[in-house]
GROMACS .gro file of N, CA and C in nm:
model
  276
    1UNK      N    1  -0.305   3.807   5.250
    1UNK     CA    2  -0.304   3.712   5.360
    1UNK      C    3  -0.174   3.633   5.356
    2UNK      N    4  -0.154   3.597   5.463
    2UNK     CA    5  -0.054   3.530   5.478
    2UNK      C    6  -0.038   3.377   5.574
    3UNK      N    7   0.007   3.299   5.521
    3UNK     CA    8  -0.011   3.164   5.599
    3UNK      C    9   0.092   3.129   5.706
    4UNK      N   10   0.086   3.112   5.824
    4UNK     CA   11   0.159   3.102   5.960
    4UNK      C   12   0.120   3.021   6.029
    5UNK      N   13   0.212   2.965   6.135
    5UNK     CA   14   0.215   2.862   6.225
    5UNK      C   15   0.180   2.939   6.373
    6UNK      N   16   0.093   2.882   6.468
    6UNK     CA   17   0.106   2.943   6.528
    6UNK      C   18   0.189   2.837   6.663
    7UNK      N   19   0.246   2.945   6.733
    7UNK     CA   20   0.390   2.940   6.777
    7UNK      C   21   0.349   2.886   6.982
    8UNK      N   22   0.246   2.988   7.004
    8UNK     CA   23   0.263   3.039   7.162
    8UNK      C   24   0.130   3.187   7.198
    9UNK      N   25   0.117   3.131   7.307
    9UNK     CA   26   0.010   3.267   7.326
    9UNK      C   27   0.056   3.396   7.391
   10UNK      N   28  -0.009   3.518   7.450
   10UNK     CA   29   0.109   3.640   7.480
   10UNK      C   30  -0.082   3.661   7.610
   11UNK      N   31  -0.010   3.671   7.746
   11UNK     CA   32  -0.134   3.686   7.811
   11UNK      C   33  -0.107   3.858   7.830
   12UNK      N   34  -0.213   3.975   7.863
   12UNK     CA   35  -0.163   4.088   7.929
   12UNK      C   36  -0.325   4.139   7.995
   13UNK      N   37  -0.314   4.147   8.079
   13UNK     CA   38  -0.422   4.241   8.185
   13UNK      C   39  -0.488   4.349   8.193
   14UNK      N   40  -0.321   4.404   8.101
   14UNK     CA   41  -0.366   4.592   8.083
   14UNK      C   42  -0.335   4.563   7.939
   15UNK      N   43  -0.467   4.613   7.874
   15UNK     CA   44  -0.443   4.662   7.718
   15UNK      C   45  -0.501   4.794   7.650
   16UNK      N   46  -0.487   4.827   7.582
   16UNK     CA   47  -0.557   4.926   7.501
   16UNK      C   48  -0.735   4.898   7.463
   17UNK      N   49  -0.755   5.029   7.499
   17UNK     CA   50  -0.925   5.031   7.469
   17UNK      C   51  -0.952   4.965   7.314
   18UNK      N   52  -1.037   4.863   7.305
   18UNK     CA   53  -1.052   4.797   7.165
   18UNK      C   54  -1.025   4.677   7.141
   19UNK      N   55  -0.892   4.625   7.297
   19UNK     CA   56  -0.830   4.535   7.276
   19UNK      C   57  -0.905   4.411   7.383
   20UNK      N   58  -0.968   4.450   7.501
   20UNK     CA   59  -1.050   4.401   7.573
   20UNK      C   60  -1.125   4.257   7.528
   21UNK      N   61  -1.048   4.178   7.598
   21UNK     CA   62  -1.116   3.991   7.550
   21UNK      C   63  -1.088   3.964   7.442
   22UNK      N   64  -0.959   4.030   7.405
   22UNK     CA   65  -0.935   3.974   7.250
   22UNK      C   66  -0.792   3.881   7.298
   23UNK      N   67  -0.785   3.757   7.233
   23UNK     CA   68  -0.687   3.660   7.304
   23UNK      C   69  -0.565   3.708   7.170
   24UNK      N   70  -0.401   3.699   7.239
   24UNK     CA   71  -0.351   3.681   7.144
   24UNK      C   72  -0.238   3.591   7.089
   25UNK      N   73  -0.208   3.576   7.014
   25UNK     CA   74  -0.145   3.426   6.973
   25UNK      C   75  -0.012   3.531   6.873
   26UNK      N   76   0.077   3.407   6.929
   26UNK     CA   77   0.225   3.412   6.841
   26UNK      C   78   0.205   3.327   6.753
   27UNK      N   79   0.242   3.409   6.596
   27UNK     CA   80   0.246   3.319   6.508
   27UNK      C   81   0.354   3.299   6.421
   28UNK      N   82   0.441   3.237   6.375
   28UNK     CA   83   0.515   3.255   6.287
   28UNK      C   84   0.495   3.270   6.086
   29UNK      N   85   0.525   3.356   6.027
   29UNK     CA   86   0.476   3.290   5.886
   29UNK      C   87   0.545   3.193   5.818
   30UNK      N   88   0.509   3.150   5.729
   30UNK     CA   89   0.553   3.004   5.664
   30UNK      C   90   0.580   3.021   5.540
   31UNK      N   91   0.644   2.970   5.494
   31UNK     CA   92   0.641   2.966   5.297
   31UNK      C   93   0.530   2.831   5.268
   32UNK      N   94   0.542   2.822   5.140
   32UNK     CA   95   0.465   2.647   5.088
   32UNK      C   96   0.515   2.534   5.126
   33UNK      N   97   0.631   2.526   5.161
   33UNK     CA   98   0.741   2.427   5.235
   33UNK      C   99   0.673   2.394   5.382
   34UNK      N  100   0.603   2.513   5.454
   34UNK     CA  101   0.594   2.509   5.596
   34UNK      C  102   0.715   2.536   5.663
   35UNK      N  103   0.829   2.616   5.583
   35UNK     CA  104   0.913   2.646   5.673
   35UNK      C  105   0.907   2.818   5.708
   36UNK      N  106   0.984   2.863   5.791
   36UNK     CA  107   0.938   2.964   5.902
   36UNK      C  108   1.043   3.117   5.776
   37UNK      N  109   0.895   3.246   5.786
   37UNK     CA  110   0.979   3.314   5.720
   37UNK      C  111   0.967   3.419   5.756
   38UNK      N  112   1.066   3.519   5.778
   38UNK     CA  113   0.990   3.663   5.837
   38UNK      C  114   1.021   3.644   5.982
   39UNK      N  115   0.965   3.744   6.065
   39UNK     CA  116   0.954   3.735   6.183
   39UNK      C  117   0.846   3.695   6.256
   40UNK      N  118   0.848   3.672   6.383
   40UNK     CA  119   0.709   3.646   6.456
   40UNK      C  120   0.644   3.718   6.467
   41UNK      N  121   0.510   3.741   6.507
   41UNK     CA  122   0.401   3.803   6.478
   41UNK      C  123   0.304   3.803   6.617
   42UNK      N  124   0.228   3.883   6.644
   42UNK     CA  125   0.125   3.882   6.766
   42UNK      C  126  -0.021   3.899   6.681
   43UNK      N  127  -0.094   3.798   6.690
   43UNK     CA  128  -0.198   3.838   6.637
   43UNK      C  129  -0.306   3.804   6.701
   44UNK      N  130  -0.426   3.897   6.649
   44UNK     CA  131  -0.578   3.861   6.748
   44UNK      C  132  -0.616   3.748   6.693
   45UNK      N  133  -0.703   3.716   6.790
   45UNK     CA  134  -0.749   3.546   6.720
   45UNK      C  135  -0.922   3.566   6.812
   46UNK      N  136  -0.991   3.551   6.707
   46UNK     CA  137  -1.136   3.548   6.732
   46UNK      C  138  -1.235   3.430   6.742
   47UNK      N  139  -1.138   3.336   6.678
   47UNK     CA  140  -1.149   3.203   6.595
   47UNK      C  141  -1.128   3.093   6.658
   48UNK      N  142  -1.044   3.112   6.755
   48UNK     CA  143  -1.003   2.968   6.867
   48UNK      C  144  -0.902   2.871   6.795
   49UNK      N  145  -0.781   3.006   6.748
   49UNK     CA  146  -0.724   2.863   6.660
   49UNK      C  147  -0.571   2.781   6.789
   50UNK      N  148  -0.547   2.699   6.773
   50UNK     CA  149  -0.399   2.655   6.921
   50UNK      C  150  -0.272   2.661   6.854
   51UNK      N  151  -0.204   2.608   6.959
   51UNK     CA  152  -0.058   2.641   6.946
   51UNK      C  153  -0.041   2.526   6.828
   52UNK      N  154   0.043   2.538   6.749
   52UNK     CA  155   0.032   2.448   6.641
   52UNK      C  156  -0.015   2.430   6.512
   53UNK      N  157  -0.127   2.504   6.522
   53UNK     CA  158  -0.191   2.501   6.412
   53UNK      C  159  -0.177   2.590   6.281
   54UNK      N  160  -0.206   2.535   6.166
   54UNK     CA  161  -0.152   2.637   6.054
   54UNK      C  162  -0.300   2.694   6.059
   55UNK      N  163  -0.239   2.874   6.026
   55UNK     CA  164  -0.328   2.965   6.007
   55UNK      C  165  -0.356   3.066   5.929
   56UNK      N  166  -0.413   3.135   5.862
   56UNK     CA  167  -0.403   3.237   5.750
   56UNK      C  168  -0.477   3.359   5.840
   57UNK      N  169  -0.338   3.468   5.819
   57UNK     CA  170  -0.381   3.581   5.881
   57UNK      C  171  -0.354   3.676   5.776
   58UNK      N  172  -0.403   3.828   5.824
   58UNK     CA  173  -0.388   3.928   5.737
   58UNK      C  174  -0.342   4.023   5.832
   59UNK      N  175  -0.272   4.149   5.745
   59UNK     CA  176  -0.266   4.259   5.866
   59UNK      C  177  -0.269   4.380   5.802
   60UNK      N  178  -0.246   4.463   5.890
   60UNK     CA  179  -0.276   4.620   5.877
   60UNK      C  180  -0.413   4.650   5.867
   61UNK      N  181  -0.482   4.717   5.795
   61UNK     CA  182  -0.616   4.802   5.826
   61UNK      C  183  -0.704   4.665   5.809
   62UNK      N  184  -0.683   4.581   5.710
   62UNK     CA  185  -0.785   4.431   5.703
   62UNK      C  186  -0.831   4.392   5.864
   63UNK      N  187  -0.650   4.410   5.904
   63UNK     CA  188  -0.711   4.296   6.050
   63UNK      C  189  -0.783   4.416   6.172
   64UNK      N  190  -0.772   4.555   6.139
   64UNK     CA  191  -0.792   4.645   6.203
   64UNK      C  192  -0.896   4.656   6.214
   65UNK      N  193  -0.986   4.638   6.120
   65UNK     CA  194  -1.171   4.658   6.112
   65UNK      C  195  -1.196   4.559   6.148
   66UNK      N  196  -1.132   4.406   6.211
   66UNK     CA  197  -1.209   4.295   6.233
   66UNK      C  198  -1.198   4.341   6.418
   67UNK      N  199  -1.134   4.438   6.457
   67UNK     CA  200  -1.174   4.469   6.601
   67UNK      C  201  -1.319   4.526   6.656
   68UNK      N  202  -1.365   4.501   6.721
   68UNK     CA  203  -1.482   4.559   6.771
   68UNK      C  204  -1.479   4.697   6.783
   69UNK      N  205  -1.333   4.795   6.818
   69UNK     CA  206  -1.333   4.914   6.819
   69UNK      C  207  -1.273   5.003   6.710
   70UNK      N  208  -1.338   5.107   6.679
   70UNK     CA  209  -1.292   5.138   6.554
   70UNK      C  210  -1.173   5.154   6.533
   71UNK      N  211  -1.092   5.226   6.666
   71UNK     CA  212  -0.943   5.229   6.570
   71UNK      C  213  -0.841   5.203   6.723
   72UNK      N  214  -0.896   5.055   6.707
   72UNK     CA  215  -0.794   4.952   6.810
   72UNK      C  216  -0.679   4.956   6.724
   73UNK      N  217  -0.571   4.945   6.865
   73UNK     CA  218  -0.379   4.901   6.747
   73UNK      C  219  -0.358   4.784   6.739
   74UNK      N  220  -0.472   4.713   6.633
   74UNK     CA  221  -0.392   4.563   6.613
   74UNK      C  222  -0.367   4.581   6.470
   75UNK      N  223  -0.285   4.502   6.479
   75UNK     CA  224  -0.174   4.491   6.307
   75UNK      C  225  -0.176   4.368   6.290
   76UNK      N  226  -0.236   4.292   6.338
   76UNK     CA  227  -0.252   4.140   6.272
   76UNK      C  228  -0.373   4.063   6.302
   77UNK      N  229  -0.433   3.950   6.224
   77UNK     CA  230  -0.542   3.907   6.328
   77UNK      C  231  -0.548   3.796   6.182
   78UNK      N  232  -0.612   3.635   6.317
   78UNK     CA  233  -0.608   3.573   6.245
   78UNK      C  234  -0.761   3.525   6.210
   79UNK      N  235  -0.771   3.474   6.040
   79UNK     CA  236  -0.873   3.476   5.993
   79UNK      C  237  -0.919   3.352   5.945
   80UNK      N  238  -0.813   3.279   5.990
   80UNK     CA  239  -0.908   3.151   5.900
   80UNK      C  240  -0.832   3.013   5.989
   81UNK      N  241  -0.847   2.882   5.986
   81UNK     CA  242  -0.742   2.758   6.050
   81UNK      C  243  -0.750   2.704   5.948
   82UNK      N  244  -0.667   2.697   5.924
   82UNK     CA  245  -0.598   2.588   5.774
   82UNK      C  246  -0.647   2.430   5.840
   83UNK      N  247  -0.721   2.350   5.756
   83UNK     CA  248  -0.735   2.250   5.754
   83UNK      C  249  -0.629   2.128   5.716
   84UNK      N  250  -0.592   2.215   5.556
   84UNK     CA  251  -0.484   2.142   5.492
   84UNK      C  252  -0.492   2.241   5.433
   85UNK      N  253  -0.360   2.217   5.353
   85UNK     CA  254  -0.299   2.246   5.173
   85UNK      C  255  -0.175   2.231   5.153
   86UNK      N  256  -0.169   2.201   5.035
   86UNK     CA  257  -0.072   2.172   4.925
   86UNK      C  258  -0.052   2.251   4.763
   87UNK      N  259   0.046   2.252   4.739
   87UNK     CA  260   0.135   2.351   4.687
   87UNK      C  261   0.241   2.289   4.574
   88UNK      N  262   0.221   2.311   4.401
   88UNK     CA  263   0.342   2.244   4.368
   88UNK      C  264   0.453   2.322   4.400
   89UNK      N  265   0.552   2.159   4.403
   89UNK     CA  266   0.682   2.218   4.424
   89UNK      C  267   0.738   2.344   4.351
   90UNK      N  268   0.803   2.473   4.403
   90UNK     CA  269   0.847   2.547   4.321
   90UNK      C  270   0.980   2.505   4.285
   91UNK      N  271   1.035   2.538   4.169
   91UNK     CA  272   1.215   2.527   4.155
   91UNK      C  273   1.253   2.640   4.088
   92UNK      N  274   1.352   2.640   4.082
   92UNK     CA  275   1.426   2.785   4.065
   92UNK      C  276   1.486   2.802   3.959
   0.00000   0.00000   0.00000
C-alpha cells in the first residue's frame, strides 16, 4: 500500500465493462513528510474519499479484485482515508 493525497477527480461516460459507477480520483503519492513522490495516479474509490484528503491505496491485482468485475483494467484503487499519522523523523 501506498499513502497519497488525493489531487482531483477524472469524470468519463464511456468506460470499460467492470468499470461502470466506479468514481475516479487523482491521487498523488506521498512520502512520511507528506511531500509528493512518483507520479499521479487514477484510482477507483469505493469509499467516498475528496479532493484533499490523505489516502492509502494499493495497486495491481490487490486493487483489481476489489472491482465488481472479474478482470476490470483498474491498477489502482483506494482503500482506506487516513484519519491521521505520524512518522519518526528519518535522517540519513
Amino acid at each position: 500500500m501506498l499513502l497519497a493525497k488525493v489531487m482531483g477527480s477524472v469524470w468519463a461516460i464511456q468506460k470499460e465493462k467492470g468499470m461502470e459507477n466506479i468514481k475516479l480520483l487523482i491521487v498523488q503519492p506521498i512520502n512520511l513528510l507528506r511531500e509528493p513522490i512518483g507520479t499521479h495516479l487514477v484510482a477507483m474509490d469505493r469509499i467516498g474519499a475528496g479532493v484533499g484528503e490523505f489516502v492509502l491505496i494499493t495497486q495491481g491485482s490487490p486493487a483489481q479484485k476489489l472491482a465488481s468485475e472479474k478482470n476490470s483494467p483498474i491498477d489502482a484503487a483506494i482503500v482506506g482515508i487516513i484519519d491521521s499519522f505520524e512518522a519518526e523523523e528519518v535522517s540519513k
